[in-house]
mmCIF file of C-alpha atoms in Angstrom:
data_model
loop_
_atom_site.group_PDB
_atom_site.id
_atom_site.type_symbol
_atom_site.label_atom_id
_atom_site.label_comp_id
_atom_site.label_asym_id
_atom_site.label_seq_id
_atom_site.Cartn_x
_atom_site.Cartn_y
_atom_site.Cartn_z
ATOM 1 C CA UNK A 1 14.045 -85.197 36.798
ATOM 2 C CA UNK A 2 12.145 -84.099 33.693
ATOM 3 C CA UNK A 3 13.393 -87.245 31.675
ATOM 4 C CA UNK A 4 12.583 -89.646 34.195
ATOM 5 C CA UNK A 5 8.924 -88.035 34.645
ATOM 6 C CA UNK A 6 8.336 -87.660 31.192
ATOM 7 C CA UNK A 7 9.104 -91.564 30.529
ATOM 8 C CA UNK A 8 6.801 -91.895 33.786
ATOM 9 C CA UNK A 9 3.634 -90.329 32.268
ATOM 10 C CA UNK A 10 3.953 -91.745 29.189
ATOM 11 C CA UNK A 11 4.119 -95.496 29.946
ATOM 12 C CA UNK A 12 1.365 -94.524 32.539
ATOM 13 C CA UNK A 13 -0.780 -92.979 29.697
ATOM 14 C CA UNK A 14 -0.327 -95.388 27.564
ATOM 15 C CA UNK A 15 -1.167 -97.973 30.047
ATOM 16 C CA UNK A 16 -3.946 -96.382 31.303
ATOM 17 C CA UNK A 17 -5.914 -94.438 28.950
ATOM 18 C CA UNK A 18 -4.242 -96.037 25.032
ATOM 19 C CA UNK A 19 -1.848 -92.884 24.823
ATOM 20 C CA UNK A 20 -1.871 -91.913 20.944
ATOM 21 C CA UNK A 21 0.373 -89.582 19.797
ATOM 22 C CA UNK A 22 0.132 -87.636 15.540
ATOM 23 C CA UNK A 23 2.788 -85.402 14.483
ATOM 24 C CA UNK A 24 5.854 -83.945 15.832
ATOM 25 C CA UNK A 25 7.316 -80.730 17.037
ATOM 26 C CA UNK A 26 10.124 -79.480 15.363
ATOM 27 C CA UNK A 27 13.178 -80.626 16.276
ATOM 28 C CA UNK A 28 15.085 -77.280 16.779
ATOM 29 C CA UNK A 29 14.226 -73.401 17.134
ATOM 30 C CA UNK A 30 12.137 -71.617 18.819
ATOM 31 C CA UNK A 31 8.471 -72.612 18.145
ATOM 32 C CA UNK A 32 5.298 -72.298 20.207
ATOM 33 C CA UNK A 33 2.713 -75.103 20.428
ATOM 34 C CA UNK A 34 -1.265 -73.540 20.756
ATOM 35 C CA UNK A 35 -3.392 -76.526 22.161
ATOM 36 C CA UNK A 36 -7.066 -76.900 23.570
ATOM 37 C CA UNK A 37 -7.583 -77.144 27.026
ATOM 38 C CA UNK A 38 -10.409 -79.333 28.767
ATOM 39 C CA UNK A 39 -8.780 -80.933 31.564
ATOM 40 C CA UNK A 40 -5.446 -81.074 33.763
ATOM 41 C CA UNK A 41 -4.456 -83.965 32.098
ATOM 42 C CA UNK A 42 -4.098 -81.761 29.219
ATOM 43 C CA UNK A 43 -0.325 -80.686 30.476
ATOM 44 C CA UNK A 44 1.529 -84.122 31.117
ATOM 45 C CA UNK A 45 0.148 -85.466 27.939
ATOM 46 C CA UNK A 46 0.748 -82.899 26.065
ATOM 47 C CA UNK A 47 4.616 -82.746 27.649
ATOM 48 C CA UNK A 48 4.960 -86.468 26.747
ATOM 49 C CA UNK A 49 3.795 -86.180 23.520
ATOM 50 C CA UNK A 50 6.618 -83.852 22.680
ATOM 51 C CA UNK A 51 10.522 -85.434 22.550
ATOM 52 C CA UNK A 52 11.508 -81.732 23.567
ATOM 53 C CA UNK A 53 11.384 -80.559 26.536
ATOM 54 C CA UNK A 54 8.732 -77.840 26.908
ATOM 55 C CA UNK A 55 7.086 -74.303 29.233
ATOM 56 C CA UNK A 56 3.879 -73.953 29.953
ATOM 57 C CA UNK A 57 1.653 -70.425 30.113
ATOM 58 C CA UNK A 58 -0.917 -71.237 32.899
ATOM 59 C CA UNK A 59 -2.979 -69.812 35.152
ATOM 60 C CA UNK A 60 -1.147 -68.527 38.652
ATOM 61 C CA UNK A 61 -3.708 -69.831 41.391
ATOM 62 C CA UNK A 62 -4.012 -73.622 39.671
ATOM 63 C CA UNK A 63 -1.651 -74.730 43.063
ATOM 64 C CA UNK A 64 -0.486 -74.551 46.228
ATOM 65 C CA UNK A 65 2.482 -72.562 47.212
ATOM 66 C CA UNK A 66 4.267 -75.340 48.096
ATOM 67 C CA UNK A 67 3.827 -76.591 44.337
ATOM 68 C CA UNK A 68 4.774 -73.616 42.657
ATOM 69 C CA UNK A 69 8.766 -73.559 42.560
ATOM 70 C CA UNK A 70 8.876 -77.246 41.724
ATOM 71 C CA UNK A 71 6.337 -76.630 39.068
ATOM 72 C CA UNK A 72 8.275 -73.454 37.620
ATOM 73 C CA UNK A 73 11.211 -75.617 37.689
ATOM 74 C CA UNK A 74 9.623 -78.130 35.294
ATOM 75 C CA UNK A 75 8.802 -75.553 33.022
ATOM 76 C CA UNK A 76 5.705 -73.798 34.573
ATOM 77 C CA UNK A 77 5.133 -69.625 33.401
ATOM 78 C CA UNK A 78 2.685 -68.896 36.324
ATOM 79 C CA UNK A 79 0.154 -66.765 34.176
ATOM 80 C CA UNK A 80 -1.884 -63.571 36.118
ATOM 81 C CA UNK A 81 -5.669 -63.575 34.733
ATOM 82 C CA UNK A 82 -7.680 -60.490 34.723
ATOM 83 C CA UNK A 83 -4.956 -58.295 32.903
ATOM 84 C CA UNK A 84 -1.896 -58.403 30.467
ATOM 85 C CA UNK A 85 0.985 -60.045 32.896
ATOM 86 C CA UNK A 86 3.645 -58.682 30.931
ATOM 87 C CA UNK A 87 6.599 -61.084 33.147
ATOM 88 C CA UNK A 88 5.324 -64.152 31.805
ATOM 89 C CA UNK A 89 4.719 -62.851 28.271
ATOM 90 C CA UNK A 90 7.893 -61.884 28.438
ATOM 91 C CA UNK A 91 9.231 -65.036 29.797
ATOM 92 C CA UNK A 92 7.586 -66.873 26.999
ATOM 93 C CA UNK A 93 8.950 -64.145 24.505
ATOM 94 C CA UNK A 94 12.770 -64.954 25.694
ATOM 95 C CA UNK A 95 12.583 -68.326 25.752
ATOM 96 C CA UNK A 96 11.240 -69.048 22.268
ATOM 97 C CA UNK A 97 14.105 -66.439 21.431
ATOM 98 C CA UNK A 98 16.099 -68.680 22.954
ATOM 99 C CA UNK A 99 15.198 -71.519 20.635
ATOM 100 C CA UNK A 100 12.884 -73.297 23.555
ATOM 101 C CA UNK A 101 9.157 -74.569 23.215
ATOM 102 C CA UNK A 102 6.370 -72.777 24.612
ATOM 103 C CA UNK A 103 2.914 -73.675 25.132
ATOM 104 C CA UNK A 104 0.592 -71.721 25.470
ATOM 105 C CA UNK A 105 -3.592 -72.841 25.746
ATOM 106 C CA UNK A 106 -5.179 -69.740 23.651
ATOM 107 C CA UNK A 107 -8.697 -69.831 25.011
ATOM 108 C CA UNK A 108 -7.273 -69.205 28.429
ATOM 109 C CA UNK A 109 -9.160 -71.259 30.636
ATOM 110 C CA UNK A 110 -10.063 -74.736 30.486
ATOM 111 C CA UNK A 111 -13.186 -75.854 28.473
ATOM 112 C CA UNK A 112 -16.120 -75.819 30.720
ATOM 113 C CA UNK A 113 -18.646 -77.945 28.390
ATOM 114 C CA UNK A 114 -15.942 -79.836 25.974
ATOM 115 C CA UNK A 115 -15.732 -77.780 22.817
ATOM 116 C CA UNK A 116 -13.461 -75.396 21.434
ATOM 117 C CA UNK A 117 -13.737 -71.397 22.470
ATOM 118 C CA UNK A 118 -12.887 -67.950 21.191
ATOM 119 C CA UNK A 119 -9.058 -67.494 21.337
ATOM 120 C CA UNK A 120 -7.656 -64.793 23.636
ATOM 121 C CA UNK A 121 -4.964 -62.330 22.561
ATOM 122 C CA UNK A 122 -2.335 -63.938 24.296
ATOM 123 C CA UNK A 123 -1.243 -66.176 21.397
ATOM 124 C CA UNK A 124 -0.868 -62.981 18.340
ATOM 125 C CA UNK A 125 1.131 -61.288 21.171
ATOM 126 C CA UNK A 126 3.725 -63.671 21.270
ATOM 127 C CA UNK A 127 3.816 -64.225 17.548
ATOM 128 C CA UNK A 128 3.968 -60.160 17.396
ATOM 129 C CA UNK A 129 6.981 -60.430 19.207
ATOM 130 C CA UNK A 130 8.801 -63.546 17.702
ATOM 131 C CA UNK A 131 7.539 -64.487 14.549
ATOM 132 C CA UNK A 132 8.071 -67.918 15.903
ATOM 133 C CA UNK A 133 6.147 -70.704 14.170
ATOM 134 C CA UNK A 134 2.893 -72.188 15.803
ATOM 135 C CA UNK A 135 1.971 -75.558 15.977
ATOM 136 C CA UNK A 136 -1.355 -76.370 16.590
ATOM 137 C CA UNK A 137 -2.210 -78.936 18.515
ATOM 138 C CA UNK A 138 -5.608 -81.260 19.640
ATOM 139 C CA UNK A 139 -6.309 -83.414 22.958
ATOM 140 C CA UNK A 140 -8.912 -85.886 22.528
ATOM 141 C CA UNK A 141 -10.845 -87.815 25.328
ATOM 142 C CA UNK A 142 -8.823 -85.340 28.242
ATOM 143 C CA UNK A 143 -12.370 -84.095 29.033
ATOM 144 C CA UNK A 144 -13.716 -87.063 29.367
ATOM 145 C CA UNK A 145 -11.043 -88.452 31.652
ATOM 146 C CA UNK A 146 -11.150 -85.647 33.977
ATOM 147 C CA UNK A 147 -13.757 -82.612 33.156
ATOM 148 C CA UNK A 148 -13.724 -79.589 35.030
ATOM 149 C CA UNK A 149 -15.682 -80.410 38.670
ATOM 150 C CA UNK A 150 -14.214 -83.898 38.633
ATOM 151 C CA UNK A 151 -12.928 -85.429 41.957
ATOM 152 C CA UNK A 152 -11.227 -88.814 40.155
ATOM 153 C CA UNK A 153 -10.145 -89.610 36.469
ATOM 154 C CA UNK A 154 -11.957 -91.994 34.411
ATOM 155 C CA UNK A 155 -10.927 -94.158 31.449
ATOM 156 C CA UNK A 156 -11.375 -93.468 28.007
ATOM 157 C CA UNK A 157 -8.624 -93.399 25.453
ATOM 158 C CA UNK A 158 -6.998 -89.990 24.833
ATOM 159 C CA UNK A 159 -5.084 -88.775 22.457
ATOM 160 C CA UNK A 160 -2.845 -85.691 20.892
ATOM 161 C CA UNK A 161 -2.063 -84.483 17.051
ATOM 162 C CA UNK A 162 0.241 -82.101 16.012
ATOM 163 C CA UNK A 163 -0.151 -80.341 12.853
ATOM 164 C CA UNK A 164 2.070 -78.621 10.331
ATOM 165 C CA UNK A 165 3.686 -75.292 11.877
ATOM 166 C CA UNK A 166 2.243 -72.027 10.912
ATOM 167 C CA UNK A 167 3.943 -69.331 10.063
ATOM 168 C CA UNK A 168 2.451 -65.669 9.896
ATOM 169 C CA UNK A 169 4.164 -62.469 8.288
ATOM 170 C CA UNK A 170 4.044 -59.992 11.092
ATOM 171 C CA UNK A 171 2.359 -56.916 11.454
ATOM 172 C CA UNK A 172 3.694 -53.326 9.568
ATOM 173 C CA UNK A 173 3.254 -51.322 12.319
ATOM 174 C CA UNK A 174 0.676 -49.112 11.735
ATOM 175 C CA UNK A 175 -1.872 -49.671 14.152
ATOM 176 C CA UNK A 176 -2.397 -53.154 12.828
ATOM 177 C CA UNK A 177 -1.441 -55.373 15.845
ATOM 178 C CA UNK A 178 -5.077 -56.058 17.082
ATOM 179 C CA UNK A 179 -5.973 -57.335 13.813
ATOM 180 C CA UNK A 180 -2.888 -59.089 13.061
ATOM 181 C CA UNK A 181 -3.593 -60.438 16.999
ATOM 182 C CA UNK A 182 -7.711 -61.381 16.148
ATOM 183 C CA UNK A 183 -5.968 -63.226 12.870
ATOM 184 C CA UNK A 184 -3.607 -65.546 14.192
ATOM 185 C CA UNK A 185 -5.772 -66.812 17.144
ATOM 186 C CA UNK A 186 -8.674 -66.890 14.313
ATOM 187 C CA UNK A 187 -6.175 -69.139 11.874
ATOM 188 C CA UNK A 188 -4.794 -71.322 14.820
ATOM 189 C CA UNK A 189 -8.501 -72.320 16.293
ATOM 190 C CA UNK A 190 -9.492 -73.245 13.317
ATOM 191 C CA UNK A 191 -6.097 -75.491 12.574
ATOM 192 C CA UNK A 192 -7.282 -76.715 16.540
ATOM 193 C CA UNK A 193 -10.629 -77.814 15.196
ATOM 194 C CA UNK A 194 -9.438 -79.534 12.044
ATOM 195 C CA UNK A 195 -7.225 -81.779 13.747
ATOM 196 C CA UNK A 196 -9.936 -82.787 16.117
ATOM 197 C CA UNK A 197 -12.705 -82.791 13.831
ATOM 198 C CA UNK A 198 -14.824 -80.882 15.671
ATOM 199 C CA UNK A 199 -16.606 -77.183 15.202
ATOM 200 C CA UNK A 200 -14.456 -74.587 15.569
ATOM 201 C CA UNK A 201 -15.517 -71.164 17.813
ATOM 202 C CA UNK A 202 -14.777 -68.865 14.724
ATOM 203 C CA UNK A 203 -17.082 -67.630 12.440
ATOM 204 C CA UNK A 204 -14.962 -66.483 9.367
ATOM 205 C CA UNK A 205 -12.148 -68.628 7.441
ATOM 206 C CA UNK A 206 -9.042 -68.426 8.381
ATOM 207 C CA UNK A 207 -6.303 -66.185 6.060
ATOM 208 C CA UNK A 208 -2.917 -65.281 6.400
ATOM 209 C CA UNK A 209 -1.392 -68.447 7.530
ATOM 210 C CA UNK A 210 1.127 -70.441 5.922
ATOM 211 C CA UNK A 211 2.917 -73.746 6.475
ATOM 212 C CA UNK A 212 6.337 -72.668 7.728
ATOM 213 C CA UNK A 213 8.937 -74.319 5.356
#
């Protein structure tokens, strides 16, 4: 079912809106992919863009009960907002453990006006508790196909870039985690905004990433 939807989407994308994809996801281990989010397109392109087949972190009232178990069996981590949901963390945790891909949007909500905002904490958590490699990741023309309010998509070309995985030495344990947490989102935003071109939402250069060998 995944296969055949995934090979759906993407002939419909590139039909539709001139699907372009830049980069690649690793093709084994345990690695979670950090994207912008301005639309709900953002999900199925992003999935198609990969050859792996991925889990998503998102928000647990985007659909209808009815929805839900299909969507958690595609890969959907139903995320609670409002507080740390500590199941799907630890979902994600396990499953990157497991050598899986996880994505995870690290602003949290989808972009209201277009352009790139503050990571949450979200993203260092996981990273904490793996020291997976992150792969950044940029949609282009999503929000202009279908913004936030929208009732039908329009069409405009869209696209999605990977960039080179990102590897971060982990914190030492001594009441270090929020900054080692403010750091990676901080690095990975700003890896976000390169790949775009646009401005990122931080305000000091990133340090403490590396390209993971």
């Amino acid at each position: 079912m995944y296969g055949i939807l995934w090979v759906l989407v993407r002939a419909t994308a590139r039909f539709c809106f001139g699907f372009r994809v830049v980069g690649t996801v690793p093709k084994r281990g345990g690695v979670l992919v950090a994207a912008n989010h301005a639309s709900y397109f953002d999900i199925p392109l992003l999935g198609c863009g990969m050859s792996r087949r991925a889990w998503y972190l998102g928000r647990s009232d985007l659909f209808v009960p009815g929805l839900k178990g299909i969507l958690q069996w595609l890969g959907w981590i139903p995320l609670k907002l409002g507080r740390l949901d500590r199941k799907a963390f630890e979902m994600a945790v396990a499953l990157i453990k497991a050598g899986k891909v996880v994505v995870i949007f690290p602003e949290g909500s989808r972009s209201l006006d277009g352009h790139l905002h503050e990571a949450k904490a979200g993203l260092g958590m996981i990273v904490a508790q793996t020291s997976c490699s992150v792969v950044p990741a940029y949609l282009k023309g999503t929000f202009e196909v279908l913004p936030a309010g929208a009732k039908r998509p329009r069409f405009h070309p869209v696209s999605v870039s990977f960039g080179e995985p990102l590897s971060f030495a982990p914190p030492d344990g001594n009441g270090e985690s929020k900054q080692f947490y403010r750091e990676v989102s901080r690095t990975v935003m700003e890896r976000i905004a390169a790949l775009g071109g646009v401005d990122s939402p931080n305000h000091h250069a990133p340090a403490g990433a590396r390209n993971a060998e």
